[in-house]
PDB file of C-alpha atoms in Angstrom:
ATOM      1  CA  MET I  77     100.122-246.915 -58.219  1.00 63.00           C
ATOM      2  CA  VAL I  78      98.110-244.414 -56.211  1.00 76.00           C
ATOM      3  CA  VAL I  79      99.492-240.892 -56.018  1.00 78.00           C
ATOM      4  CA  ASP I  80      98.636-237.701 -54.176  1.00 87.00           C
ATOM      5  CA  LEU I  81      96.999-235.095 -56.423  1.00 92.00           C
ATOM      6  CA  TYR I  82      96.092-232.412 -53.904  1.00 95.00           C
ATOM      7  CA  PRO I  83      98.581-229.742 -52.814  1.00 93.00           C
ATOM      8  CA  THR I  84      99.762-229.380 -49.235  1.00 91.00           C
ATOM      9  CA  MET I  85      97.225-226.634 -48.499  1.00 90.00           C
ATOM     10  CA  ILE I  86      94.349-229.052 -48.979  1.00 94.00           C
ATOM     11  CA  HIS I  87      96.007-231.844 -47.026  1.00 94.00           C
ATOM     12  CA  GLU I  88      96.569-229.481 -44.118  1.00 91.00           C
ATOM     13  CA  GLY I  89      93.112-227.927 -44.417  1.00 87.00           C
ATOM     14  CA  ASP I  90      94.686-224.468 -44.546  1.00 81.00           C
ATOM     15  CA  LEU I  91      93.051-222.325 -47.223  1.00 77.00           C
ATOM     16  CA  SER I  92      93.963-219.047 -45.547  1.00 77.00           C
ATOM     17  CA  PRO I  93      97.669-218.537 -46.267  1.00 72.00           C
ATOM     18  CA  ASP I  94      99.490-215.760 -44.435  1.00 72.00           C
ATOM     19  CA  ALA I  95     100.762-214.322 -47.727  1.00 74.00           C
ATOM     20  CA  PHE I  96      99.774-214.806 -51.346  1.00 83.00           C
ATOM     21  CA  GLY I  97     102.760-213.219 -53.075  1.00 86.00           C
ATOM     22  CA  ASP I  98     103.062-210.906 -56.059  1.00 92.00           C
ATOM     23  CA  GLU I  99     102.579-213.727 -58.566  1.00 93.00           C
ATOM     24  CA  VAL I 100      99.087-214.505 -57.291  1.00 95.00           C
ATOM     25  CA  ASP I 101      98.120-210.824 -57.379  1.00 95.00           C
ATOM     26  CA  GLU I 102      99.387-210.559 -60.947  1.00 96.00           C
ATOM     27  CA  ILE I 103      97.307-213.575 -61.997  1.00 97.00           C
ATOM     28  CA  CYS I 104      94.198-212.161 -60.330  1.00 97.00           C
ATOM     29  CA  ASN I 105      94.665-208.814 -62.069  1.00 97.00           C
ATOM     30  CA  GLU I 106      95.238-210.551 -65.393  1.00 97.00           C
ATOM     31  CA  ILE I 107      91.978-212.490 -64.986  1.00 97.00           C
ATOM     32  CA  HIS I 108      90.141-209.330 -63.990  1.00 96.00           C
ATOM     33  CA  GLU I 109      91.402-207.405 -67.006  1.00 96.00           C
ATOM     34  CA  ALA I 110      90.609-210.290 -69.370  1.00 95.00           C
ATOM     35  CA  CYS I 111      86.996-210.143 -68.174  1.00 94.00           C
ATOM     36  CA  ALA I 112      86.682-206.344 -68.081  1.00 91.00           C
ATOM     37  CA  GLY I 113      84.595-204.355 -70.517  1.00 84.00           C
ATOM     38  CA  PHE I 114      82.476-205.664 -73.362  1.00 85.00           C
ATOM     39  CA  GLY I 115      83.472-209.142 -74.416  1.00 86.00           C
ATOM     40  CA  THR I 116      85.869-211.515 -72.714  1.00 92.00           C
ATOM     41  CA  ASP I 117      89.427-211.993 -73.914  1.00 94.00           C
ATOM     42  CA  GLU I 118      89.212-215.784 -73.699  1.00 94.00           C
ATOM     43  CA  SER I 119      92.762-216.394 -74.909  1.00 95.00           C
ATOM     44  CA  ARG I 120      94.138-214.086 -72.234  1.00 95.00           C
ATOM     45  CA  LEU I 121      91.906-215.675 -69.611  1.00 95.00           C
ATOM     46  CA  LEU I 122      92.973-219.187 -70.588  1.00 95.00           C
ATOM     47  CA  LYS I 123      96.630-218.203 -70.454  1.00 95.00           C
ATOM     48  CA  ALA I 124      96.118-216.776 -66.956  1.00 95.00           C
ATOM     49  CA  VAL I 125      94.430-219.831 -65.423  1.00 94.00           C
ATOM     50  CA  GLY I 126      95.494-222.699 -67.678  1.00 92.00           C
ATOM     51  CA  GLY I 127      98.998-223.153 -66.320  1.00 90.00           C
ATOM     52  CA  LEU I 128      98.451-222.709 -62.601  1.00 93.00           C
ATOM     53  CA  THR I 129     100.190-225.095 -60.238  1.00 92.00           C
ATOM     54  CA  PRO I 130      97.869-226.881 -57.782  1.00 91.00           C
ATOM     55  CA  ASP I 131      99.166-224.713 -54.929  1.00 92.00           C
ATOM     56  CA  THR I 132      98.652-221.440 -56.813  1.00 93.00           C
ATOM     57  CA  ARG I 133      95.264-222.652 -58.006  1.00 94.00           C
ATOM     58  CA  CYS I 134      94.168-222.848 -54.356  1.00 93.00           C
ATOM     59  CA  LYS I 135      95.300-219.309 -53.652  1.00 94.00           C
ATOM     60  CA  VAL I 136      93.947-217.495 -56.715  1.00 96.00           C
ATOM     61  CA  PRO I 137      90.182-217.739 -55.999  1.00 95.00           C
ATOM     62  CA  ILE I 138      90.718-216.686 -52.376  1.00 93.00           C
ATOM     63  CA  ARG I 139      92.827-213.703 -53.367  1.00 95.00           C
ATOM     64  CA  TYR I 140      90.515-212.781 -56.250  1.00 96.00           C
ATOM     65  CA  LYS I 141      87.593-212.602 -53.824  1.00 95.00           C
ATOM     66  CA  ALA I 142      89.617-210.376 -51.495  1.00 94.00           C
ATOM     67  CA  LEU I 143      90.705-208.031 -54.307  1.00 95.00           C
ATOM     68  CA  PHE I 144      87.479-207.725 -56.284  1.00 96.00           C
ATOM     69  CA  ASP I 145      84.755-208.985 -53.919  1.00 97.00           C
ATOM     70  CA  LYS I 146      83.601-211.524 -56.511  1.00 96.00           C
ATOM     71  CA  GLU I 147      83.602-215.305 -56.667  1.00 96.00           C
ATOM     72  CA  LEU I 148      85.999-216.252 -59.447  1.00 97.00           C
ATOM     73  CA  LYS I 149      83.964-219.297 -60.476  1.00 96.00           C
ATOM     74  CA  LYS I 150      80.827-217.174 -60.885  1.00 96.00           C
ATOM     75  CA  VAL I 151      82.731-214.546 -62.856  1.00 96.00           C
ATOM     76  CA  ILE I 152      84.039-217.139 -65.307  1.00 96.00           C
ATOM     77  CA  LYS I 153      80.612-218.763 -65.637  1.00 96.00           C
ATOM     78  CA  SER I 154      79.111-215.370 -66.421  1.00 95.00           C
ATOM     79  CA  GLU I 155      81.825-214.543 -68.932  1.00 94.00           C
ATOM     80  CA  CYS I 156      82.303-217.928 -70.635  1.00 95.00           C
ATOM     81  CA  GLY I 157      79.085-219.823 -70.071  1.00 94.00           C
ATOM     82  CA  SER I 158      78.691-223.478 -69.136  1.00 91.00           C
ATOM     83  CA  ARG I 159      79.530-225.311 -72.335  1.00 94.00           C
ATOM     84  CA  ASP I 160      82.747-227.310 -72.514  1.00 94.00           C
ATOM     85  CA  PHE I 161      85.180-224.374 -72.577  1.00 95.00           C
ATOM     86  CA  GLY I 162      83.390-222.430 -69.863  1.00 95.00           C
ATOM     87  CA  LYS I 163      82.966-225.500 -67.686  1.00 95.00           C
ATOM     88  CA  ALA I 164      86.668-226.366 -67.980  1.00 95.00           C
ATOM     89  CA  LEU I 165      87.652-222.856 -66.886  1.00 96.00           C
ATOM     90  CA  GLN I 166      85.217-223.045 -63.976  1.00 96.00           C
ATOM     91  CA  TYR I 167      86.977-226.197 -62.780  1.00 96.00           C
ATOM     92  CA  LEU I 168      90.284-224.321 -62.934  1.00 95.00           C
ATOM     93  CA  ALA I 169      88.791-221.431 -60.962  1.00 95.00           C
ATOM     94  CA  VAL I 170      88.395-223.461 -57.763  1.00 96.00           C
ATOM     95  CA  THR I 171      90.601-225.697 -55.647  1.00 94.00           C
ATOM     96  CA  PRO I 172      91.275-229.192 -57.072  1.00 95.00           C
ATOM     97  CA  ASP I 173      89.087-230.911 -54.468  1.00 95.00           C
ATOM     98  CA  GLU I 174      86.193-228.521 -55.096  1.00 96.00           C
ATOM     99  CA  ALA I 175      86.549-229.107 -58.828  1.00 97.00           C
ATOM    100  CA  GLU I 176      86.323-232.855 -58.271  1.00 97.00           C
ATOM    101  CA  CYS I 177      83.189-232.411 -56.164  1.00 97.00           C
ATOM    102  CA  ASP I 178      81.656-230.395 -59.001  1.00 97.00           C
ATOM    103  CA  MET I 179      82.682-233.060 -61.516  1.00 97.00           C
ATOM    104  CA  ILE I 180      81.073-235.823 -59.462  1.00 98.00           C
ATOM    105  CA  GLU I 181      77.817-233.869 -59.305  1.00 96.00           C
ATOM    106  CA  GLU I 182      78.026-233.296 -63.052  1.00 95.00           C
ATOM    107  CA  ALA I 183      78.666-237.015 -63.653  1.00 96.00           C
ATOM    108  CA  CYS I 184      75.498-237.888 -61.734  1.00 96.00           C
ATOM    109  CA  LYS I 185      73.194-235.409 -63.461  1.00 92.00           C
ATOM    110  CA  GLY I 186      70.465-236.450 -65.842  1.00 86.00           C
ATOM    111  CA  GLY I 187      69.275-239.872 -66.843  1.00 84.00           C
ATOM    112  CA  GLY I 188      72.621-241.645 -67.059  1.00 88.00           C
ATOM    113  CA  THR I 189      75.738-241.614 -64.916  1.00 94.00           C
ATOM    114  CA  ASN I 190      79.056-240.705 -66.511  1.00 96.00           C
ATOM    115  CA  THR I 191      81.010-243.664 -65.148  1.00 96.00           C
ATOM    116  CA  ARG I 192      84.134-242.816 -67.133  1.00 96.00           C
ATOM    117  CA  LEU I 193      84.364-239.436 -65.410  1.00 96.00           C
ATOM    118  CA  LEU I 194      83.711-241.002 -62.009  1.00 97.00           C
ATOM    119  CA  SER I 195      86.480-243.539 -62.587  1.00 96.00           C
ATOM    120  CA  THR I 196      89.082-240.861 -63.285  1.00 96.00           C
ATOM    121  CA  ILE I 197      88.272-239.215 -59.952  1.00 97.00           C
ATOM    122  CA  ILE I 198      87.673-242.134 -57.591  1.00 96.00           C
ATOM    123  CA  VAL I 199      89.804-245.045 -58.773  1.00 95.00           C
ATOM    124  CA  GLY I 200      93.465-245.051 -57.745  1.00 93.00           C
ATOM    125  CA  ARG I 201      93.335-242.414 -55.006  1.00 94.00           C
ATOM    126  CA  THR I 202      95.375-242.513 -51.836  1.00 96.00           C
ATOM    127  CA  ASN I 203      93.570-243.295 -48.603  1.00 97.00           C
ATOM    128  CA  VAL I 204      94.158-239.780 -47.298  1.00 97.00           C
ATOM    129  CA  GLU I 205      92.853-238.029 -50.400  1.00 97.00           C
ATOM    130  CA  MET I 206      89.812-240.287 -50.623  1.00 97.00           C
ATOM    131  CA  GLU I 207      88.898-239.284 -47.074  1.00 97.00           C
ATOM    132  CA  ILE I 208      89.449-235.617 -47.948  1.00 97.00           C
ATOM    133  CA  LEU I 209      87.243-235.965 -51.026  1.00 97.00           C
ATOM    134  CA  LYS I 210      84.403-237.632 -49.100  1.00 98.00           C
ATOM    135  CA  LYS I 211      84.591-235.059 -46.315  1.00 97.00           C
ATOM    136  CA  ASN I 212      84.663-232.067 -48.665  1.00 96.00           C
ATOM    137  CA  PHE I 213      81.937-233.491 -50.907  1.00 97.00           C
ATOM    138  CA  PHE I 214      79.624-233.663 -47.912  1.00 97.00           C
ATOM    139  CA  ALA I 215      80.602-230.138 -46.834  1.00 96.00           C
ATOM    140  CA  ALA I 216      79.943-228.767 -50.327  1.00 95.00           C
ATOM    141  CA  THR I 217      76.732-230.633 -51.170  1.00 95.00           C
ATOM    142  CA  ASP I 218      75.285-231.890 -47.869  1.00 96.00           C
ATOM    143  CA  ASN I 219      75.247-235.345 -49.514  1.00 95.00           C
ATOM    144  CA  ASP I 220      77.145-238.451 -48.499  1.00 97.00           C
ATOM    145  CA  LEU I 221      79.242-239.517 -51.483  1.00 98.00           C
ATOM    146  CA  GLY I 222      78.763-243.224 -50.825  1.00 97.00           C
ATOM    147  CA  ARG I 223      74.994-242.929 -50.594  1.00 96.00           C
ATOM    148  CA  LEU I 224      74.823-240.827 -53.734  1.00 96.00           C
ATOM    149  CA  LEU I 225      76.820-243.331 -55.766  1.00 97.00           C
ATOM    150  CA  ASP I 226      74.828-246.225 -54.313  1.00 95.00           C
ATOM    151  CA  LYS I 227      71.762-244.683 -55.955  1.00 94.00           C
ATOM    152  CA  GLU I 228      73.567-243.965 -59.223  1.00 95.00           C
ATOM    153  CA  LEU I 229      75.500-247.168 -59.794  1.00 96.00           C
ATOM    154  CA  GLY I 230      74.892-250.882 -59.949  1.00 94.00           C
ATOM    155  CA  GLY I 231      76.440-254.239 -60.733  1.00 94.00           C
ATOM    156  CA  HIS I 232      80.149-254.934 -60.750  1.00 94.00           C
ATOM    157  CA  TYR I 233      81.089-251.299 -61.329  1.00 96.00           C
ATOM    158  CA  GLU I 234      79.346-250.295 -58.104  1.00 96.00           C
ATOM    159  CA  GLN I 235      81.336-252.975 -56.267  1.00 95.00           C
ATOM    160  CA  LEU I 236      84.596-251.554 -57.622  1.00 96.00           C
ATOM    161  CA  ILE I 237      83.708-247.980 -56.660  1.00 97.00           C
ATOM    162  CA  PHE I 238      82.500-249.099 -53.234  1.00 96.00           C
ATOM    163  CA  ASN I 239      85.872-250.713 -52.513  1.00 97.00           C
ATOM    164  CA  CYS I 240      87.720-247.588 -53.674  1.00 96.00           C
ATOM    165  CA  LEU I 241      85.598-245.423 -51.376  1.00 97.00           C
ATOM    166  CA  GLN I 242      86.646-247.494 -48.367  1.00 96.00           C
ATOM    167  CA  ALA I 243      90.149-245.949 -48.536  1.00 96.00           C
ATOM    168  CA  ALA I 244      91.518-249.218 -47.201  1.00 95.00           C
ATOM    169  CA  GLU I 245      94.711-249.765 -49.187  1.00 96.00           C
ATOM    170  CA  GLU I 246      97.410-251.275 -47.036  1.00 97.00           C
ATOM    171  CA  ALA I 247     100.702-249.464 -46.584  1.00 96.00           C
ATOM    172  CA  TYR I 248     103.478-251.490 -48.176  1.00 96.00           C
ATOM    173  CA  ASP I 249     105.455-253.459 -45.590  1.00 97.00           C
ATOM    174  CA  GLU I 250     108.094-255.851 -46.863  1.00 95.00           C
ATOM    175  CA  ASP I 251     107.790-257.870 -43.654  1.00 97.00           C
ATOM    176  CA  TYR I 252     104.093-258.446 -44.360  1.00 98.00           C
ATOM    177  CA  HIS I 253     103.888-258.287 -48.148  1.00 98.00           C
ATOM    178  CA  THR I 254     106.232-261.202 -48.523  1.00 98.00           C
ATOM    179  CA  GLU I 255     106.832-263.754 -51.241  1.00 97.00           C
ATOM    180  CA  GLU I 256     104.615-266.142 -49.285  1.00 98.00           C
ATOM    181  CA  LEU I 257     101.716-263.677 -49.272  1.00 98.00           C
ATOM    182  CA  CYS I 258     102.336-263.108 -52.957  1.00 98.00           C
ATOM    183  CA  LYS I 259     101.892-266.834 -53.613  1.00 97.00           C
ATOM    184  CA  GLU I 260      98.712-266.869 -51.524  1.00 98.00           C
ATOM    185  CA  ASP I 261      97.281-263.953 -53.486  1.00 98.00           C
ATOM    186  CA  VAL I 262      98.165-265.577 -56.807  1.00 98.00           C
ATOM    187  CA  ILE I 263      96.142-268.626 -55.775  1.00 97.00           C
ATOM    188  CA  ALA I 264      93.310-266.396 -54.532  1.00 97.00           C
ATOM    189  CA  PHE I 265      93.180-264.476 -57.803  1.00 97.00           C
ATOM    190  CA  TYR I 266      93.137-267.717 -59.771  1.00 97.00           C
ATOM    191  CA  LYS I 267      90.326-269.204 -57.693  1.00 96.00           C
ATOM    192  CA  MET I 268      88.220-266.048 -58.034  1.00 97.00           C
ATOM    193  CA  GLY I 269      88.845-265.650 -61.759  1.00 94.00           C
ATOM    194  CA  GLN I 270      90.434-267.989 -64.239  1.00 91.00           C
ATOM    195  CA  GLY I 271      89.903-271.073 -62.093  1.00 85.00           C
ATOM    196  CA  LYS I 272      86.256-270.398 -61.264  1.00 85.00           C
ATOM    197  CA  TRP I 273      83.033-270.963 -63.171  1.00 88.00           C
ATOM    198  CA  GLY I 274      81.762-267.402 -63.016  1.00 89.00           C
ATOM    199  CA  THR I 275      84.152-264.706 -61.892  1.00 94.00           C
ATOM    200  CA  ASP I 276      83.993-263.474 -58.297  1.00 95.00           C
ATOM    201  CA  GLU I 277      84.258-259.769 -59.135  1.00 95.00           C
ATOM    202  CA  LYS I 278      83.436-258.660 -55.606  1.00 94.00           C
ATOM    203  CA  GLY I 279      86.328-260.667 -54.176  1.00 96.00           C
ATOM    204  CA  LEU I 280      88.725-259.538 -56.896  1.00 96.00           C
ATOM    205  CA  PHE I 281      87.922-255.863 -56.378  1.00 96.00           C
ATOM    206  CA  LYS I 282      88.306-256.167 -52.609  1.00 96.00           C
ATOM    207  CA  LEU I 283      91.723-257.787 -52.907  1.00 97.00           C
ATOM    208  CA  ILE I 284      92.988-255.429 -55.613  1.00 97.00           C
ATOM    209  CA  CYS I 285      91.900-252.315 -53.740  1.00 96.00           C
ATOM    210  CA  ALA I 286      93.398-253.533 -50.445  1.00 97.00           C
ATOM    211  CA  ARG I 287      96.859-254.481 -51.674  1.00 97.00           C
ATOM    212  CA  PRO I 288      99.532-251.813 -52.298  1.00 96.00           C
ATOM    213  CA  ALA I 289     100.883-251.314 -55.804  1.00 95.00           C
ATOM    214  CA  GLU I 290     104.348-252.602 -54.939  1.00 96.00           C
ATOM    215  CA  HIS I 291     102.856-255.922 -53.874  1.00 98.00           C
ATOM    216  CA  LEU I 292     100.484-256.176 -56.845  1.00 97.00           C
ATOM    217  CA  VAL I 293     103.404-255.805 -59.251  1.00 97.00           C
ATOM    218  CA  ASN I 294     104.940-258.912 -57.708  1.00 97.00           C
ATOM    219  CA  VAL I 295     101.613-260.739 -57.743  1.00 98.00           C
ATOM    220  CA  ASN I 296     101.102-259.924 -61.409  1.00 97.00           C
ATOM    221  CA  ARG I 297     104.537-261.230 -62.308  1.00 97.00           C
ATOM    222  CA  ALA I 298     104.078-264.403 -60.271  1.00 98.00           C
ATOM    223  CA  TYR I 299     100.596-264.982 -61.688  1.00 97.00           C
ATOM    224  CA  ALA I 300     101.920-264.701 -65.242  1.00 97.00           C
ATOM    225  CA  ASP I 301     104.683-267.172 -64.464  1.00 96.00           C
ATOM    226  CA  GLU I 302     102.239-269.642 -62.940  1.00 95.00           C
ATOM    227  CA  TYR I 303      99.206-269.393 -65.182  1.00 93.00           C
ATOM    228  CA  GLY I 304     100.395-267.578 -68.311  1.00 81.00           C
TER     229      GLY I 304
END
């Protein structure tokens, strides 16, 4: 089942809240003190940023910039480097959507694409959040996400990702996603897979990505009853 991962601030496109609150200021000061002086108190820094809620995580880098005139992500990179620990903290130092844009760029670096990382970001997203991700990826990198992945990927995996990028999952409607449609989809799945010489992956991916989870649960149950 697809779920929303982004907080309301990102959905509304409002990254300039009227008030940040004392909690956000305390977190910013804690980060600043953990990075002050010679040597970084990494345990203190991790404690400060590791448990942030998605909403607070959006506010902290904005407020940190206002308080200390520094980009939080750059501060953490300078203090902790870009190996696994430093990179993880850098992802926590930006909004969730910006972190995902950074992760996608990282997945496409070098001679091979990290498809496992791409899958965790792109597969199973809501239509709204997929559109937000594509829009913000272009704003951050000046690259179209679909065109980038078209260059990076190939074969059946590219077909799956392409269908996910379409953000075309139907909203569940019990008047449309009926038992009759369920039976039709069971037959369609069989003809494209088990009942076909050579699986039609493109057709399977298109159907799976278009149907809502509530309907696919029924299809799965009916398919098991019919074909084992």
